[in-house]
Coordinates of C-alpha atoms and ligand atoms in Angstrom, one line a residue:
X1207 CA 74.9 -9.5 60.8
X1208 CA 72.6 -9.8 63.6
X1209 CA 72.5 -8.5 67.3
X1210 CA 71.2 -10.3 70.3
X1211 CA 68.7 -8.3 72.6
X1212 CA 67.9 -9.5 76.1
X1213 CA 65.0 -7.7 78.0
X1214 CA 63.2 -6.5 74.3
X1215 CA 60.1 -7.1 75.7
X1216 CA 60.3 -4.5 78.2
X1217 CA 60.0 -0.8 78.6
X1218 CA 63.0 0.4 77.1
X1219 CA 64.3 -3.0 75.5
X1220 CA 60.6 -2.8 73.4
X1221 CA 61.4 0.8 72.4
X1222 CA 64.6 0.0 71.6
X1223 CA 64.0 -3.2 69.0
X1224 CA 61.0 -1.4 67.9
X1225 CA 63.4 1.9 66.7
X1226 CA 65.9 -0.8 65.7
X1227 CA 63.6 -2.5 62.7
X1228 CA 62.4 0.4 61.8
X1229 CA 65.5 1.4 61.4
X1230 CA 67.9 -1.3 60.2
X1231 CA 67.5 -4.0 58.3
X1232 CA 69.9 -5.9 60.4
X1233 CA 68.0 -9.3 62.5
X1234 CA 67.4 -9.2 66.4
X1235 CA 67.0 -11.4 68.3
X1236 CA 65.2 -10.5 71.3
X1237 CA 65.5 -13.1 74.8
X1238 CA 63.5 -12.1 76.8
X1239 CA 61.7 -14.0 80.0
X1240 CA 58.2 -12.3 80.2
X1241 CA 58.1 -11.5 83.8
X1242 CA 55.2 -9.2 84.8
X1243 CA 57.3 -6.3 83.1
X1244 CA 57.4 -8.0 80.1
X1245 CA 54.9 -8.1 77.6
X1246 CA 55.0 -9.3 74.0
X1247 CA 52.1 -7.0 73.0
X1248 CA 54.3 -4.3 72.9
X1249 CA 55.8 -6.1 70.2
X1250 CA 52.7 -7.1 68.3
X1251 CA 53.5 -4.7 65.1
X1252 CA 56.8 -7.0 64.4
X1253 CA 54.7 -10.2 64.5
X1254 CA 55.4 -12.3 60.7
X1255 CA 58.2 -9.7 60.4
X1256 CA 61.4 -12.2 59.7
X1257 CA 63.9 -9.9 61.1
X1258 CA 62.4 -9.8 64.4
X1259 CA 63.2 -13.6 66.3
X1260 CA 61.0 -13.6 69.7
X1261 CA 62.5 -16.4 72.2
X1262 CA 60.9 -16.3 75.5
X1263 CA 63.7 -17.4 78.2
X1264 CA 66.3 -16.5 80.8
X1265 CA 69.5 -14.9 80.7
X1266 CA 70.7 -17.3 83.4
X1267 CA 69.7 -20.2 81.3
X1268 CA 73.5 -21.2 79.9
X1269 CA 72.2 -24.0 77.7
X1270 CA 69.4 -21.5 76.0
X1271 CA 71.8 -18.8 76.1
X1272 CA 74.8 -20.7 74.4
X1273 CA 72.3 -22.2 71.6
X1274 CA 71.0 -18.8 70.6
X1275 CA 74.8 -17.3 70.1
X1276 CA 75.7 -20.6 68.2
X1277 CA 72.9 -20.4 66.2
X1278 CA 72.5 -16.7 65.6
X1279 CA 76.1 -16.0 65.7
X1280 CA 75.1 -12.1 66.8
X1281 CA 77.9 -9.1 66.3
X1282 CA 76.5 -7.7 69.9
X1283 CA 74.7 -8.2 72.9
X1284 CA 72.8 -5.7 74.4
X1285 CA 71.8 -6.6 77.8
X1286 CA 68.5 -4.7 79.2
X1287 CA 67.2 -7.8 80.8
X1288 CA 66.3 -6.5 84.9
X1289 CA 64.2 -6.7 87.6
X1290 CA 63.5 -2.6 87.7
X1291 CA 61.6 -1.4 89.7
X1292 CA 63.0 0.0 93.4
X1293 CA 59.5 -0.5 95.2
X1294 CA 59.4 -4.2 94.0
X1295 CA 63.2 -4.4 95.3
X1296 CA 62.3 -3.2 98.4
X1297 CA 59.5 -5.8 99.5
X1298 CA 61.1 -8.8 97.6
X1299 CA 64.9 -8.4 96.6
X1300 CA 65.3 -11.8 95.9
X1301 CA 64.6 -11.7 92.3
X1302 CA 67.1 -8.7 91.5
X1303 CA 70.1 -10.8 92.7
X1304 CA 69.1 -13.4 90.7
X1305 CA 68.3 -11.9 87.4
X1306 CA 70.6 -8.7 87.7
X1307 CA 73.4 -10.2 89.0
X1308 CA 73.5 -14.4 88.8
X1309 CA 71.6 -13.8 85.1
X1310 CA 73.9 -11.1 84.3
X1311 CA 77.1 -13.4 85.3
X1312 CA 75.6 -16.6 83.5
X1313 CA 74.9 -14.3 80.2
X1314 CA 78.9 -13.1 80.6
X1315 CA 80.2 -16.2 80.8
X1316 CA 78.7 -17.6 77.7
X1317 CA 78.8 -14.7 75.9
X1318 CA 82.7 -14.8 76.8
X1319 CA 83.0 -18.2 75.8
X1320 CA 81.5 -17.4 72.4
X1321 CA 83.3 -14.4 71.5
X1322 CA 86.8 -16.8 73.0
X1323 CA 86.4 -18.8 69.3
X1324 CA 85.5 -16.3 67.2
X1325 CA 88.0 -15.3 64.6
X1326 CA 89.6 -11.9 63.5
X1327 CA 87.4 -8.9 62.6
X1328 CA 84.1 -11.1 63.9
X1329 CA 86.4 -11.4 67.1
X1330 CA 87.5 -7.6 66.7
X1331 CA 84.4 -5.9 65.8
X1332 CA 81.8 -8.0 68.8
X1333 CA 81.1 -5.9 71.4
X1334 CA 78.5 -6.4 74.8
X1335 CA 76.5 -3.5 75.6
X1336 CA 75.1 -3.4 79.3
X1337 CA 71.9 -1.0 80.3
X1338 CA 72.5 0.4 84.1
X1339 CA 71.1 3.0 85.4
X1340 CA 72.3 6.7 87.5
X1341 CA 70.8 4.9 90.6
X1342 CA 74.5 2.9 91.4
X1343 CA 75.8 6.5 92.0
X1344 CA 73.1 7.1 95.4
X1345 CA 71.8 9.9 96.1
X1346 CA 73.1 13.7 95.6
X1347 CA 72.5 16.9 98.2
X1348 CA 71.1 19.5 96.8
X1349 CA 73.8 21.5 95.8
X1350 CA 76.3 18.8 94.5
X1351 CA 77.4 18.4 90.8
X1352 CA 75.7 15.9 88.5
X1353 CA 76.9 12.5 88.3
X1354 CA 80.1 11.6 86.0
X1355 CA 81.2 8.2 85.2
X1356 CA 83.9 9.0 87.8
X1357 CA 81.7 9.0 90.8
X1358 CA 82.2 6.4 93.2
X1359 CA 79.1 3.7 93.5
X1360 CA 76.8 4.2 96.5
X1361 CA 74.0 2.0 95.8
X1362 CA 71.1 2.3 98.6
X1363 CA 68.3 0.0 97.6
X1364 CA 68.4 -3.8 96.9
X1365 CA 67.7 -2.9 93.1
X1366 CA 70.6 -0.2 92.6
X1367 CA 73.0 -2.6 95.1
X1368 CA 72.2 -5.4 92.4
X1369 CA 72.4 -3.0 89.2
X1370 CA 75.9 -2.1 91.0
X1371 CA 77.3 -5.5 91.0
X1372 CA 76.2 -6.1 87.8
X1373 CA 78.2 -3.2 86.4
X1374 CA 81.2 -4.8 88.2
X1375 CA 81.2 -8.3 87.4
X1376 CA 80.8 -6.6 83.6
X1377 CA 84.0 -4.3 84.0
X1378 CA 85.9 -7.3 85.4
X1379 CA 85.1 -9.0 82.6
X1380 CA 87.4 -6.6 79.9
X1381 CA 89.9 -6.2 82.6
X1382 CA 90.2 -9.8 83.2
X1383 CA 89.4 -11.8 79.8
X1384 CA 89.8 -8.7 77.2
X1385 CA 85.8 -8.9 76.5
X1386 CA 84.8 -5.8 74.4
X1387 CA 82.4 -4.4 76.8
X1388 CA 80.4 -1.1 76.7
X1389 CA 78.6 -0.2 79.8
X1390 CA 75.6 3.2 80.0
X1391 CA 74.5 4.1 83.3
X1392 CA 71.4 6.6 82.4
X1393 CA 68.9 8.7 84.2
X1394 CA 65.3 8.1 85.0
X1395 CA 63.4 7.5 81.3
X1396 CA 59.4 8.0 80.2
X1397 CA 57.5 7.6 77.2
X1398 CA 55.4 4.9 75.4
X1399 CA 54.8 1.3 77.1
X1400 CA 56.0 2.4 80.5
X1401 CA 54.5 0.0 82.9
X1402 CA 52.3 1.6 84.6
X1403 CA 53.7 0.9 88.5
X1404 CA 56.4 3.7 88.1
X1405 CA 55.9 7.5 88.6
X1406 CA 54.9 9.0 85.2
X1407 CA 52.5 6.2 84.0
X1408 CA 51.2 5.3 87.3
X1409 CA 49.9 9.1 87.7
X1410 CA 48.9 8.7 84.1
X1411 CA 46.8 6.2 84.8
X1412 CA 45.4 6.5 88.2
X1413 CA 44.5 10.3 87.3
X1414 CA 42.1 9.1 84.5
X1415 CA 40.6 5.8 87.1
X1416 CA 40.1 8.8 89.3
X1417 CA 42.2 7.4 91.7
X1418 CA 44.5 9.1 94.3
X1419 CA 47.9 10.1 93.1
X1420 CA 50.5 8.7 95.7
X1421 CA 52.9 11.2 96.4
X1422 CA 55.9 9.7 98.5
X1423 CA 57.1 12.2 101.3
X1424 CA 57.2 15.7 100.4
X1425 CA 57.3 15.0 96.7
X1426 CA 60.3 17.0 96.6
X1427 CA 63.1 14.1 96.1
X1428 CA 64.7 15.3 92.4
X1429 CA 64.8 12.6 89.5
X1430 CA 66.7 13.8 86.2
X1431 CA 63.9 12.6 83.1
X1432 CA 65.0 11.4 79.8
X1433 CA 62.5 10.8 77.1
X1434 CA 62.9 6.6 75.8
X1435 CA 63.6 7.2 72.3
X1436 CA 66.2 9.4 73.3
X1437 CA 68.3 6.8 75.5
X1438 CA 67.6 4.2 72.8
X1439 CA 70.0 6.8 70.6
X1440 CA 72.0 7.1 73.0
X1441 CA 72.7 3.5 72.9
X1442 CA 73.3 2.9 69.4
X1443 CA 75.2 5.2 69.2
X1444 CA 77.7 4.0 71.8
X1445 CA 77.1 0.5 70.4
X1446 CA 78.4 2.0 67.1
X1447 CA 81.3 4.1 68.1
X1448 CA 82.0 3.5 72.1
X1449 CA 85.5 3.1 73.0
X1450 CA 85.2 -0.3 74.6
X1451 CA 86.1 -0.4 78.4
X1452 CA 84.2 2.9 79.0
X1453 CA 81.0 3.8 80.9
X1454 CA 78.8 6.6 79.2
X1455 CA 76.4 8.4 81.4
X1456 CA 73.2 9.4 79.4
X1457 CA 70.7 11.7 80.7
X1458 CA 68.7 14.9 79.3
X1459 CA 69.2 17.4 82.1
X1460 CA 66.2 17.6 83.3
X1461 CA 66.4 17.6 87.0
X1462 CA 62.6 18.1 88.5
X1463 CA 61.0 17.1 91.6
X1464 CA 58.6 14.5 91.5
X1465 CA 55.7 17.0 92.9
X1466 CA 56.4 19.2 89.7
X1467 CA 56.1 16.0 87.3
X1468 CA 52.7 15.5 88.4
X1469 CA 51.6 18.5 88.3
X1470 CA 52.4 19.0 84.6
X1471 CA 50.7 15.8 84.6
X1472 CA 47.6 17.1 85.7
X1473 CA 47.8 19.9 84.1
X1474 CA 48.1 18.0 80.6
X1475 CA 45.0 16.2 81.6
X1476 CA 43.0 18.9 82.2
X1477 CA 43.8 20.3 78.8
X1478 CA 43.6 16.9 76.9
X1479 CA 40.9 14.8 78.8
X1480 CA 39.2 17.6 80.9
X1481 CA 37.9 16.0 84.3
X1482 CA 33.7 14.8 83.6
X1483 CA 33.3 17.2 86.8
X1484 CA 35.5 20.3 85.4
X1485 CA 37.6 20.3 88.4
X1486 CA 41.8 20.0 87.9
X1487 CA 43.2 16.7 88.4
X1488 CA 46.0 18.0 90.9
X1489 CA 42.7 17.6 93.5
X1490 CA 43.8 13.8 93.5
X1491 CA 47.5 13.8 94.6
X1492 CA 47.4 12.6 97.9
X1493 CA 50.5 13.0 99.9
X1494 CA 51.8 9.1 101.0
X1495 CA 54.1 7.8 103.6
X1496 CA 58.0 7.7 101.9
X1497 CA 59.3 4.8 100.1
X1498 CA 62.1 3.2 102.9
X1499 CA 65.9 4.6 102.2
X1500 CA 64.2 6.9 99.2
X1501 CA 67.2 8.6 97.2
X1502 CA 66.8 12.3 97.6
X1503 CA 68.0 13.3 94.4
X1504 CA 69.7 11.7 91.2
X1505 CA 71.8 14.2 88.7
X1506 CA 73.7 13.1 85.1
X1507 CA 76.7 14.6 84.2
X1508 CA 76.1 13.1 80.1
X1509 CA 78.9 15.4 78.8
X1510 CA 81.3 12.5 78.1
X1511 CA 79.0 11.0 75.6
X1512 CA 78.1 14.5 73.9
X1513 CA 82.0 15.0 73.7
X1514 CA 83.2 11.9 71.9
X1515 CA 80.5 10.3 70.3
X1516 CA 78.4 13.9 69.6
X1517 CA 74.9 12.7 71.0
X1518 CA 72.2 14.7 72.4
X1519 CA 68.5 14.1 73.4
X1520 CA 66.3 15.2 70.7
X1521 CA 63.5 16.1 72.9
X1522 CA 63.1 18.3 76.0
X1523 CA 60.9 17.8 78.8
X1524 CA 57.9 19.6 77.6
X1525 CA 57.8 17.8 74.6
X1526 CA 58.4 14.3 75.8
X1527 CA 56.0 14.2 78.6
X1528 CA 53.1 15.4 75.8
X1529 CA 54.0 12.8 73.6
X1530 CA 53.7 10.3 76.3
X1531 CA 50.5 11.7 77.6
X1532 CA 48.6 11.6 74.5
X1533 CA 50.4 8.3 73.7
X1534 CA 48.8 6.7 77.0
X1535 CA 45.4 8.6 75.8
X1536 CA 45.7 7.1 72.6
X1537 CA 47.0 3.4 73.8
X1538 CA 44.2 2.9 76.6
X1539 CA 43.7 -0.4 75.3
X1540 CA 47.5 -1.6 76.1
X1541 CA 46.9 -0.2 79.2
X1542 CA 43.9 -2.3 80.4
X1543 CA 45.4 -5.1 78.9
X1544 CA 48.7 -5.2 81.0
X1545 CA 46.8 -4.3 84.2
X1546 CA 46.3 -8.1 85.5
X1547 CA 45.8 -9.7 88.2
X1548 CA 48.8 -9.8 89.1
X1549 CA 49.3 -5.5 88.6
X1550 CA 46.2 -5.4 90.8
X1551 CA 48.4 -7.3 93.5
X1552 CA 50.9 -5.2 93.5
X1553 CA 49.0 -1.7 93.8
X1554 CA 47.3 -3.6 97.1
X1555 CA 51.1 -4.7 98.5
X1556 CA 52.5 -1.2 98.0
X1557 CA 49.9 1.0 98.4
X1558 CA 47.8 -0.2 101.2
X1559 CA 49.9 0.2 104.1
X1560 CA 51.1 4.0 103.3
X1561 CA 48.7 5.9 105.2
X1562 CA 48.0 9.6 103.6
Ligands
NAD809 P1 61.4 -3.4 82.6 O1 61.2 -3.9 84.0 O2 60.3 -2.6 82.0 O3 61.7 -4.6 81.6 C1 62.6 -5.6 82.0 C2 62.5 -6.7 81.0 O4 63.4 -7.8 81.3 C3 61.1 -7.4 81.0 O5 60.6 -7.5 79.7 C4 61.3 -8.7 81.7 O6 60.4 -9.7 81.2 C5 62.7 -9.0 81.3 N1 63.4 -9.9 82.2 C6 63.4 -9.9 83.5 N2 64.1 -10.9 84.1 C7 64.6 -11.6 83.0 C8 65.5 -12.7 82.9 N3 66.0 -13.3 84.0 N4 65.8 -13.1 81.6 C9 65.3 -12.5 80.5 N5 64.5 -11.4 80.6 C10 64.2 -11.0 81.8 O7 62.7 -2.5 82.7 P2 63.2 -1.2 81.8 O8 62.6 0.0 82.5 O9 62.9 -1.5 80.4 O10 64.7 -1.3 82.0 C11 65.6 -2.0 81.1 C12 67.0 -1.8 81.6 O11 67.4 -0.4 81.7 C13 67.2 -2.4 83.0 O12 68.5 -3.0 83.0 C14 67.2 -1.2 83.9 O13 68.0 -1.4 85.1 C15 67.8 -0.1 83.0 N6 67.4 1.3 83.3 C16 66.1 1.6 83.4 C17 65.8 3.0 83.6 C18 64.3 3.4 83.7 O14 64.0 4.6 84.0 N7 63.3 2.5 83.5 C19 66.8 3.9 83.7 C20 68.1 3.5 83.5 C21 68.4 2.2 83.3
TYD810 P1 60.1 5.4 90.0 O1 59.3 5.8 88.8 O2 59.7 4.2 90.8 O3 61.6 5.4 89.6 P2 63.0 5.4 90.6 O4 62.6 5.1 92.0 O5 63.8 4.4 89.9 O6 63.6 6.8 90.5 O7 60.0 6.7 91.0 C1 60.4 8.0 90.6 C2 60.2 8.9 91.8 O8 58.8 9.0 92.1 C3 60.9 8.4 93.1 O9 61.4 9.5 93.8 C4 59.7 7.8 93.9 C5 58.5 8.6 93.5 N1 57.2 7.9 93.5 C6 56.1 8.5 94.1 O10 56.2 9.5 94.7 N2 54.9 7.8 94.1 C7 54.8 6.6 93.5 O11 53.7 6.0 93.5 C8 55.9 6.0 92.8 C9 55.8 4.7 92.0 C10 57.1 6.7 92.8

């Protein structure tokens, strides 16, 4: 048996093939395009391993798409492939309704077609997993209950509107053609080989450059933070035991406001790589102008999944966000090498025009 991974060279698609060989013996192969989030160094401790197939490509790519399920013949597809990032949304959304939703549809279609003329328990047991995110739910007030899979979809940025109608044109796809579909919308994650434009490795990372820490707003807005290995669990374990049709939510309660995350940031810093100078860290967050339409606050409900399928993260926050501090101490070399160019562009577009 083999499964077919598309995005594996990403933050959470890397994490996720990289638990998955050490794991399993079982083959993946991993499509993946290698867009500026992508990055094949992540995978460079599976390089000569046979059970690991690297094909660089698109997911709207039919022809490349088809020849890898004919050839591979895979038990599953887990879809992680995404344009991600809400900032990047926000001053290009082009790319996310290509990719997120024209990719998505082209994979569905010749994933349908393949698992069409498949035959009895191959046909039975095939299943497509899809990777969403909270962020299709909008944004909560402050005293509102967390997200459930029943809340209705309020996407407000170009990158949750696109996640959205990816989730849709997936759920169509059991009602309409019977394909076994899975779907997990989870909350924000961290950990090891987070690009380092969003929150927790970008403060990471600037705090050791000894650069500014861009604060958005008040630094209030509430994000709910779940530790990568832990959704990676998550998802084999609906992949394993999901009642197909269903949407799991998967998130660690841990609602915190973005001003607190980089704090304990700092405040890890200043234990583990004290300042040259001996003064905190925290004296570099520098309060920014807000990101346009910025969600004030995301929430998961992730009962459903602890109820039928029995999961639960492993770690809490405190534990997580050491590990992924002293991972990003120990892994400065990773670091440098995936800040191009091209990363250096985009810190200058974003960043330049938010006065303090
Ligand atoms: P990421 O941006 O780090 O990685 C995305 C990967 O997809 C990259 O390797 C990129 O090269 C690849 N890719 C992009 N376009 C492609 C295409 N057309 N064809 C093939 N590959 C392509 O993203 P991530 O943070 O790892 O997120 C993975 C998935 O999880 C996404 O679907 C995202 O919406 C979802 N998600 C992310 C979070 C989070 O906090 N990061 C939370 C919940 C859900
Ligand atoms: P991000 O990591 O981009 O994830 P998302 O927007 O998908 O939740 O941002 C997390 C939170 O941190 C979000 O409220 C925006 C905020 N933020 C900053 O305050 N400064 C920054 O430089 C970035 C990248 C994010």
């Amino acid at each position: 048996m083999t499964i077919l991974v598309t995005g594996g060279a990403g933050f959470i698609g890397a994490n996720f093939v990289l638990d998955w060989v050490a794991q399993s013996d079982e083959p993946v192969i991993n499509l993946d395009l290698l867009t500026y989030a992508g990055n094949v160094q992540t995978l460079s401790s599976l390089e000569g391993n046979p059970q690991h197939v690297f094909q660089q490509g698109d997911i709207a790519d039919s022809e490349l798409v088809k020849r890898l399920l004919t050839e591979h013949q895979p038990r599953a597809v887990l879809n992680f492939a995404a344009e991600s990032h809400v900032d990047r949304s926000i001053h290009g959304p082009e790319d996310f309704i290509q990719t997120n939703i024209v990719g998505t549809f082209r994979l569905l279609e010749e994933v349908r077609a393949y698992w069409k003329d498949l035959q009895g328990e191959a046909k039975d047991a095939f299943r497509f997993l899809h990777v969403s995110t909270d962020e299709v739910y909008g944004s909560l007030a402050a005293d509102a209950p967390a997200f459930t899979e029943e809340h209705r979809y309020e996407p407000n940025s170009p990158y949750s509107a696109s996640k959205a109608a990816s989730d849709h044109l997936v759920r169509s796809y059991h009602h309409t053609y019977g394909l076994p579909v899975l779907t997990t919308n989870c909350s924000n994650n961290y950990g090891p080989y987070h690009f380092p434009e969003k929150l927790i490795p970008l403060m990471i990372v600037n705090a050791l450059a000894g650069k500014p820490l861009p604060v958005y707003g008040d630094g209030q807005q509430i994000r709910d933070w779940l530790y990568v290995k832990d959704h990676c669990s998550a998802i084999r374990r609906v992949l394993e035991a999901g009642r197909t049709g269903e949407v799991y939510n998967v998130g660690g309660w841990n609602e915190k406001p973005n001003l607190e995350i980089v704090e304990r940031i700092c405040g890890l810093l200043d234990t583990l790589r004290p300042r040259a100078d001996g003064q905190p860290y925290a004296g570099q967050i520098a309060y920014v102008t807000d990101r346009p339409g910025h969600d004030r606050r995301y929430a998961i409900d992730a009962r459903k999944l602890e109820r039928e399928l029995g999961w639960k993260p492993a770690e809490t926050f405190e534990t997580g966000i050491r590990k992924t501090v002293e991972w990003y101490l120990d892994n400065w070399q990773w670091v440098e090498n995936v800040q191009s160019g091209n990363y250096r562009d985009w810190v200058e577009k974003n960043y330049s025009g938010r006065s303090a």
